[in-house]
JSON list of C-alpha atoms and ligand atoms in Angstrom, two decimals:
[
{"chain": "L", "resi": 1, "resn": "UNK", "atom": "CA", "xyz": [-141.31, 67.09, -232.64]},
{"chain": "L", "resi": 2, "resn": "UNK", "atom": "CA", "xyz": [-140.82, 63.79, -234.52]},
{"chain": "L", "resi": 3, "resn": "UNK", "atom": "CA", "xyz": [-144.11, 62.81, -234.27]},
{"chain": "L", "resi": 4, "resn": "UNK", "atom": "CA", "xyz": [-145.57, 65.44, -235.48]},
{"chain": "L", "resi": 5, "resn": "UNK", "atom": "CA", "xyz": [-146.31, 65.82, -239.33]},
{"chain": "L", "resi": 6, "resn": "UNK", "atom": "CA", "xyz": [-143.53, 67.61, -241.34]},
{"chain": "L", "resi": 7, "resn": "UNK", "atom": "CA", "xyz": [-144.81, 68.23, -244.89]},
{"chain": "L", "resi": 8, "resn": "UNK", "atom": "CA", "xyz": [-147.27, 70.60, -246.07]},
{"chain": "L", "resi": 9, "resn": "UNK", "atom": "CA", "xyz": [-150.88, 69.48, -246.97]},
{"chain": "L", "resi": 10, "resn": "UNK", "atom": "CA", "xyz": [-151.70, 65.96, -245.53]},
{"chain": "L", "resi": 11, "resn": "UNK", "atom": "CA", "xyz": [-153.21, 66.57, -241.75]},
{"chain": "L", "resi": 12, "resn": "UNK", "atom": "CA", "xyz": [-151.58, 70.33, -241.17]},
{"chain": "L", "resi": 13, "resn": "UNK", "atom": "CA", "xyz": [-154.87, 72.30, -240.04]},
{"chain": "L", "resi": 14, "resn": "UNK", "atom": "CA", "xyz": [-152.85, 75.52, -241.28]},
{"chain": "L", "resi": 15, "resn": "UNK", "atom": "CA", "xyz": [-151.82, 74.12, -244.35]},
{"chain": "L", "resi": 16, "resn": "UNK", "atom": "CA", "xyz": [-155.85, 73.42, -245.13]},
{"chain": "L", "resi": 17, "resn": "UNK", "atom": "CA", "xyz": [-156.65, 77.40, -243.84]},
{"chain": "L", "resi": 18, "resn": "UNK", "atom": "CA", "xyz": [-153.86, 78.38, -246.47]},
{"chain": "L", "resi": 19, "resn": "UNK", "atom": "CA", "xyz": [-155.59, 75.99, -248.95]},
{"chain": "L", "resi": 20, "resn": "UNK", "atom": "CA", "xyz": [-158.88, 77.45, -247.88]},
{"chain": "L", "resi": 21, "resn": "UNK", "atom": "CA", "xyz": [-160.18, 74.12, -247.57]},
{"chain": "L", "resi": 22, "resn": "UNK", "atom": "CA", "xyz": [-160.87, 75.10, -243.91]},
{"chain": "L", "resi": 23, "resn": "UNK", "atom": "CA", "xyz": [-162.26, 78.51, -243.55]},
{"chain": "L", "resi": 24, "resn": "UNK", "atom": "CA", "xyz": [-160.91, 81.34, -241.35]},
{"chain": "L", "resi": 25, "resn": "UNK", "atom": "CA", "xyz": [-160.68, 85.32, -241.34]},
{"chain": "L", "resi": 26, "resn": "UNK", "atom": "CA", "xyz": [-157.93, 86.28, -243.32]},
{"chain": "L", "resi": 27, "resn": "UNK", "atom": "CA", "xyz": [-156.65, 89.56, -242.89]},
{"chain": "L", "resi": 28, "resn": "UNK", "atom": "CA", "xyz": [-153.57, 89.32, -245.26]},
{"chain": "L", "resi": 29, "resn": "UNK", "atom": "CA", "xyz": [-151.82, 87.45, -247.75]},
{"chain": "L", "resi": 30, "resn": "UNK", "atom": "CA", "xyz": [-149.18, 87.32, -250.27]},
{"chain": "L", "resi": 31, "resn": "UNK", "atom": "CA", "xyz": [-147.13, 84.90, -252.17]},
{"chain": "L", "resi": 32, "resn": "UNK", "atom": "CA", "xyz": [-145.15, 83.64, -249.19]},
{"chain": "L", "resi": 33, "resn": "UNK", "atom": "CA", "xyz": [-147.73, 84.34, -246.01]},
{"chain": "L", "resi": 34, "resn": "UNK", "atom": "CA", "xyz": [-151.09, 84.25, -244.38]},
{"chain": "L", "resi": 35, "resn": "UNK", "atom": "CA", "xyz": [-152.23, 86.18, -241.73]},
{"chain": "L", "resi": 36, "resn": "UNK", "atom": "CA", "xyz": [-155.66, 85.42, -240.07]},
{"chain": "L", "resi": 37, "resn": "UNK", "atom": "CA", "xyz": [-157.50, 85.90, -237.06]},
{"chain": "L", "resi": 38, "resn": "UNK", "atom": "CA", "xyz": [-157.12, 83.19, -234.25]},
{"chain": "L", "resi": 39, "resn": "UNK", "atom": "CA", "xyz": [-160.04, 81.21, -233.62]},
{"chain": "L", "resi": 40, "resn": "UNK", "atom": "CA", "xyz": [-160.23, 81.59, -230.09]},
{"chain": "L", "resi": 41, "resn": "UNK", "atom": "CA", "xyz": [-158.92, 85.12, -229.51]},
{"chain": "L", "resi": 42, "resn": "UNK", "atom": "CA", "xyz": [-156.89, 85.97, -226.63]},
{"chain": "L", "resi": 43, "resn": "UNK", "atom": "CA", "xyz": [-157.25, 90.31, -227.10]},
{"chain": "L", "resi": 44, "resn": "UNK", "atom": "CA", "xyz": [-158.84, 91.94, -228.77]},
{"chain": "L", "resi": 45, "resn": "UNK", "atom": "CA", "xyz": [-156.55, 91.57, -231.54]},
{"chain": "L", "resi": 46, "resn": "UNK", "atom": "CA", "xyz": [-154.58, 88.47, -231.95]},
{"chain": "L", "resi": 47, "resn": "UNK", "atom": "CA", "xyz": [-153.53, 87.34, -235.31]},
{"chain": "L", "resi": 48, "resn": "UNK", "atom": "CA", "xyz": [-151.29, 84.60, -236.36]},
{"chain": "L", "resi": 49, "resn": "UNK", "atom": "CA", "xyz": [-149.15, 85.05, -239.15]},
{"chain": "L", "resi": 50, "resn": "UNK", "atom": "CA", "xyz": [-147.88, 81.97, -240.56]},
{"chain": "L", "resi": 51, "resn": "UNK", "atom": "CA", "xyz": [-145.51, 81.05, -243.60]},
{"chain": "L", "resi": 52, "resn": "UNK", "atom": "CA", "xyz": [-147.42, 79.26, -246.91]},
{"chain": "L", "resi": 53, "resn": "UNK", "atom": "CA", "xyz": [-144.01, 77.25, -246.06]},
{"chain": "L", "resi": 54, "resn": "UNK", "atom": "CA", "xyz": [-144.51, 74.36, -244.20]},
{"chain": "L", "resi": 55, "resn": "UNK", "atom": "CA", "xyz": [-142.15, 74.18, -241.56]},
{"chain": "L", "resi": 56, "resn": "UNK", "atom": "CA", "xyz": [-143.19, 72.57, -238.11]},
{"chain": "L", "resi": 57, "resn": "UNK", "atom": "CA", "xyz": [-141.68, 74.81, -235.34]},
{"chain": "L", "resi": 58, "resn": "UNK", "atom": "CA", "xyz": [-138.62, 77.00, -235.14]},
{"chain": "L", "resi": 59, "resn": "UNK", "atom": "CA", "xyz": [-136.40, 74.03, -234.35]},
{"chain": "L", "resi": 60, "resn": "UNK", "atom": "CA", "xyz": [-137.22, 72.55, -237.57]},
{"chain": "L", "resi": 61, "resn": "UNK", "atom": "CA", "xyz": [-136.18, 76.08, -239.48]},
{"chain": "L", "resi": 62, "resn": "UNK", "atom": "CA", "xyz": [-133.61, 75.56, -242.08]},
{"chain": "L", "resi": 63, "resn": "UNK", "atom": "CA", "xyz": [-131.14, 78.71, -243.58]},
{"chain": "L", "resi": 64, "resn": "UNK", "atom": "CA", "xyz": [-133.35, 78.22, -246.83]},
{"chain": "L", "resi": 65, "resn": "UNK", "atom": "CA", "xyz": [-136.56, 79.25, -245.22]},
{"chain": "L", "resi": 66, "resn": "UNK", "atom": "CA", "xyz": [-134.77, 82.70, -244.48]},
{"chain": "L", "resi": 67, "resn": "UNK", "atom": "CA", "xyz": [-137.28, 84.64, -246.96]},
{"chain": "L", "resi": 68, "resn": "UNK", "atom": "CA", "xyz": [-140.05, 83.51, -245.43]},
{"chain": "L", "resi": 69, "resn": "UNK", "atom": "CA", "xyz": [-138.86, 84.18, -242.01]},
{"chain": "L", "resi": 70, "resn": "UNK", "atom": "CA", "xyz": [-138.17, 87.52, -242.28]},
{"chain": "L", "resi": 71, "resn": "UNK", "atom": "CA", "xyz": [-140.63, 88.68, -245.07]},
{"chain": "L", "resi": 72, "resn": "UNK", "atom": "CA", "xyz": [-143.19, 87.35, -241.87]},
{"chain": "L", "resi": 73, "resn": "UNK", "atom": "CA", "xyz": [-141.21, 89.61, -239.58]},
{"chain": "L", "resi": 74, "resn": "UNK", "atom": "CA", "xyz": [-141.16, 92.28, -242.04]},
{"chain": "L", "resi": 75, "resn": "UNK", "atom": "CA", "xyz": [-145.09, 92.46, -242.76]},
{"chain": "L", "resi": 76, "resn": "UNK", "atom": "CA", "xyz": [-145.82, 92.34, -238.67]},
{"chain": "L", "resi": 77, "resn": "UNK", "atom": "CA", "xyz": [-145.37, 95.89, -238.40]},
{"chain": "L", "resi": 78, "resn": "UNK", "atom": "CA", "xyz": [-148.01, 96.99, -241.12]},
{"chain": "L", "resi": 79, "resn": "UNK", "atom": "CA", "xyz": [-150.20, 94.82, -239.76]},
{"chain": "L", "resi": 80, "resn": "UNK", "atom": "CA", "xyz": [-150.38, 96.04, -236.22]},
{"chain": "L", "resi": 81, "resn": "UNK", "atom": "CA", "xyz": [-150.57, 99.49, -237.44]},
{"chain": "L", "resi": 82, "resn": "UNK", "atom": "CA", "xyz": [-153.37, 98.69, -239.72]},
{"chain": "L", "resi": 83, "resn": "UNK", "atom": "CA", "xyz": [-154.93, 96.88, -236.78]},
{"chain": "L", "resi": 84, "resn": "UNK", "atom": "CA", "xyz": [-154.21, 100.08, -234.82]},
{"chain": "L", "resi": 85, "resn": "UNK", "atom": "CA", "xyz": [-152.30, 98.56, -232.03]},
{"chain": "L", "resi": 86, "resn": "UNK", "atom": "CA", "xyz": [-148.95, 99.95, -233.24]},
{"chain": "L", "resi": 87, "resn": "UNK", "atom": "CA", "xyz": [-149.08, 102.95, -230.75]},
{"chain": "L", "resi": 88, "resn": "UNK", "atom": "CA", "xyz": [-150.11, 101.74, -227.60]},
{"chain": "L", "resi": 89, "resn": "UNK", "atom": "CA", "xyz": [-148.38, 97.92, -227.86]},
{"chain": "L", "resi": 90, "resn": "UNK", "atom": "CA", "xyz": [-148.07, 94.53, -228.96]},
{"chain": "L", "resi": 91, "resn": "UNK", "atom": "CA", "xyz": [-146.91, 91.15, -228.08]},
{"chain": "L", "resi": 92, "resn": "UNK", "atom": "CA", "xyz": [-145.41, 88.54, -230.29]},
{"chain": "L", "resi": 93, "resn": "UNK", "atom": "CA", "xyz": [-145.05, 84.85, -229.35]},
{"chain": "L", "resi": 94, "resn": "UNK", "atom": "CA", "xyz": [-144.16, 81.54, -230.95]},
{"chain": "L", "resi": 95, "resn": "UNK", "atom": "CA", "xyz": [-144.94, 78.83, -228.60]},
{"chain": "L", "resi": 96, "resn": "UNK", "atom": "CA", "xyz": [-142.56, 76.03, -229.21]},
{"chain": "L", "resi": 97, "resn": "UNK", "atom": "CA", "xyz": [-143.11, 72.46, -228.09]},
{"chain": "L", "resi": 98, "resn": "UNK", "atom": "CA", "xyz": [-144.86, 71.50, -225.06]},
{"chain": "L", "resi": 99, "resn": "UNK", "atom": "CA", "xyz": [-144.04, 73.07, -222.39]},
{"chain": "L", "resi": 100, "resn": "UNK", "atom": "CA", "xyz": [-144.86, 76.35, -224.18]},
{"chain": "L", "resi": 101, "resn": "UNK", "atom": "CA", "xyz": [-148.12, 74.66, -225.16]},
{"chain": "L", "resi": 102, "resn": "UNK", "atom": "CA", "xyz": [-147.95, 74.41, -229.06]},
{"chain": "L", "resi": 103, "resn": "UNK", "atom": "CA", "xyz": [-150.41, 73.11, -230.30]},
{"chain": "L", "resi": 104, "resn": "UNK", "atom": "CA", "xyz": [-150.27, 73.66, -234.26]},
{"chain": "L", "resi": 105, "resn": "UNK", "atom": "CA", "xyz": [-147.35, 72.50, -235.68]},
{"chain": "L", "resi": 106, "resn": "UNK", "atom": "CA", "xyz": [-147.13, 74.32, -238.47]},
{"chain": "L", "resi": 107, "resn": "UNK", "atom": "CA", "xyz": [-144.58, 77.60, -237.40]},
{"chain": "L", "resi": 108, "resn": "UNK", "atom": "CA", "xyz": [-146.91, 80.68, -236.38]},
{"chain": "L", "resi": 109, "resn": "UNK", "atom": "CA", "xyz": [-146.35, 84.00, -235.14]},
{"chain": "L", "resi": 110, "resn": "UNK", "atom": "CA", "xyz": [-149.45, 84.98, -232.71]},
{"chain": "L", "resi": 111, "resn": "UNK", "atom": "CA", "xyz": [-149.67, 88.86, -232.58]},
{"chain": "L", "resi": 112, "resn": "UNK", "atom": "CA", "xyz": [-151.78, 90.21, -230.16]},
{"chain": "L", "resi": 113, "resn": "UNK", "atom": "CA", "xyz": [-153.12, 93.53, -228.51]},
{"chain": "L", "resi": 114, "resn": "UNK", "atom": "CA", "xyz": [-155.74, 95.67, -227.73]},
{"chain": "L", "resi": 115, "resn": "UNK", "atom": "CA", "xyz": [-155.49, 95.55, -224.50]},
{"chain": "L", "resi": 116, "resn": "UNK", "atom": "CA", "xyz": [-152.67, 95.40, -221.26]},
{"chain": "L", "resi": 117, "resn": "UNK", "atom": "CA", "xyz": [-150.83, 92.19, -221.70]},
{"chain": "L", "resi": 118, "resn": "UNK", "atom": "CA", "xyz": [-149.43, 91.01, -218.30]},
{"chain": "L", "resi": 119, "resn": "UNK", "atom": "CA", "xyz": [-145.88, 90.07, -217.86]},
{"chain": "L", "resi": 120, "resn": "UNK", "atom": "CA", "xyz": [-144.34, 87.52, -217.21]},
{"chain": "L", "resi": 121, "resn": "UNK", "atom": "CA", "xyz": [-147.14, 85.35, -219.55]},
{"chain": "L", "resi": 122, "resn": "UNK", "atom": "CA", "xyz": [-148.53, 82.42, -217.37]},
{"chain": "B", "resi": 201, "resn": "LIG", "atom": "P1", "xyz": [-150.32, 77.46, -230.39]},
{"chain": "B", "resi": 201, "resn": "LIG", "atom": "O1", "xyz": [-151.04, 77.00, -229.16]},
{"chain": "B", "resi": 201, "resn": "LIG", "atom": "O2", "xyz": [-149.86, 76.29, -231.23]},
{"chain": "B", "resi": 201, "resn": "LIG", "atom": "O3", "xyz": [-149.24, 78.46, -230.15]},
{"chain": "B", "resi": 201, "resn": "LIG", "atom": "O4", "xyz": [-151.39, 78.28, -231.23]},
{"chain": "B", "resi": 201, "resn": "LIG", "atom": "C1", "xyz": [-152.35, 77.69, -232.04]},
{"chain": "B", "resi": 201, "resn": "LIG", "atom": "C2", "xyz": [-153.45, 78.70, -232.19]},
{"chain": "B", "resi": 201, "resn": "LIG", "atom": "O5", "xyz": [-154.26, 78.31, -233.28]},
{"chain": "B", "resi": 201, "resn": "LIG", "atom": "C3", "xyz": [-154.36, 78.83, -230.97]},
{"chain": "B", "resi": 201, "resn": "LIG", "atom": "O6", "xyz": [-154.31, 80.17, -230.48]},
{"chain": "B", "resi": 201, "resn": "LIG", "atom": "C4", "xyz": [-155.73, 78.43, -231.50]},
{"chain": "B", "resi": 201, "resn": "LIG", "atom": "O7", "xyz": [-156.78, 79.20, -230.94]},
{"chain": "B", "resi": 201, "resn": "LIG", "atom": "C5", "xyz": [-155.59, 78.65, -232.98]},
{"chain": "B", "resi": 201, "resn": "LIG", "atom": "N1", "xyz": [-156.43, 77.78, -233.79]},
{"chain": "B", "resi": 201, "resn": "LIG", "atom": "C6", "xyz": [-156.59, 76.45, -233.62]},
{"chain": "B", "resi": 201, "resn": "LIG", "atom": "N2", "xyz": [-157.42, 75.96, -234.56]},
{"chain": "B", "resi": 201, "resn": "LIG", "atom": "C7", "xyz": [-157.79, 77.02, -235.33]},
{"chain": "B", "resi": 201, "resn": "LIG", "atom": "C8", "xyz": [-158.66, 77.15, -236.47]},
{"chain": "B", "resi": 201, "resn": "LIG", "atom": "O8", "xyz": [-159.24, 76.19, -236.97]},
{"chain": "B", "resi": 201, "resn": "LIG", "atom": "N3", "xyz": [-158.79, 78.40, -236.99]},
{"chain": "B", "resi": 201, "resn": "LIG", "atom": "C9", "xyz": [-158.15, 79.48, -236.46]},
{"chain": "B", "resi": 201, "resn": "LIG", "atom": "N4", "xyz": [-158.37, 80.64, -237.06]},
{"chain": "B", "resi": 201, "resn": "LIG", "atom": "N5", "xyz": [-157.33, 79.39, -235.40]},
{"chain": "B", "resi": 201, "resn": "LIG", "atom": "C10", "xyz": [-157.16, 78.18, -234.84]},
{"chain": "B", "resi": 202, "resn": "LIG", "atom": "ZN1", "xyz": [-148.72, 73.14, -242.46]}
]
């Protein structure tokens, strides 16, 4: 992931939707997080909840960004109630690197639901 930019600001599409100088649907924040509804969604719900934190992937995560990990973590749950997908299901996925076709390298939980997610993902 050297190539890819590590501080916040600069060229970091996520960094600008946190900044709001790009716009998107936000559906919660807080002094550590965003939440906000993915561009191109892939059910009916999918959010992606992403630290104000810069950090690039998880195999850039440092024991210092241990807050923000699990204050992310710890929101999820009220969110997919509030989105009302608590009962029936929900996935969670971090796509790291290329292989798992990342394509935003600022860190990102996608949440998604709504509907019967297949298994294994393709
Ligand atoms: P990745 O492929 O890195 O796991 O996920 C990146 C996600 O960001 C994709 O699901 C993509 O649809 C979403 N995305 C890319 N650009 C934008 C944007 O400008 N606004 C929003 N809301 N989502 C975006
Ligand atoms: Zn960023």
């Amino acid at each position: 992931m050297a190539e890819q930019p590590t501080g916040g600001g600069g060229d970091c599409l996520f960094c600008k939707i946190i900044e709001k100088k790009i716009p998107s649907k936000i559906v919660y924040e807080d002094e550590k997080m965003v939440a906000f509804e993915d561009i191109q969604p892939q059910a009916p719900v999918h959010l992606l909840l992403i630290p104000r934190k810069h950090i690039s992937g998880l195999l850039d995560l440092q024991p210092e960004e241990r807050e923000e990990i699990s204050h992310l973590f710890l929101t999820l749950p009220r969110l997919a109630r509030e989105k009302g997908i608590a009962e029936r299901g929900f996935r969670t996925v971090v796509n790291s690197g290329k292989d798992a076709g990342q394509s935003v390298f600022h860190l990102h939980v996608h949440l998604l639901g709504g509907r019967s997610l297949r298994w294994p993902p393709g």
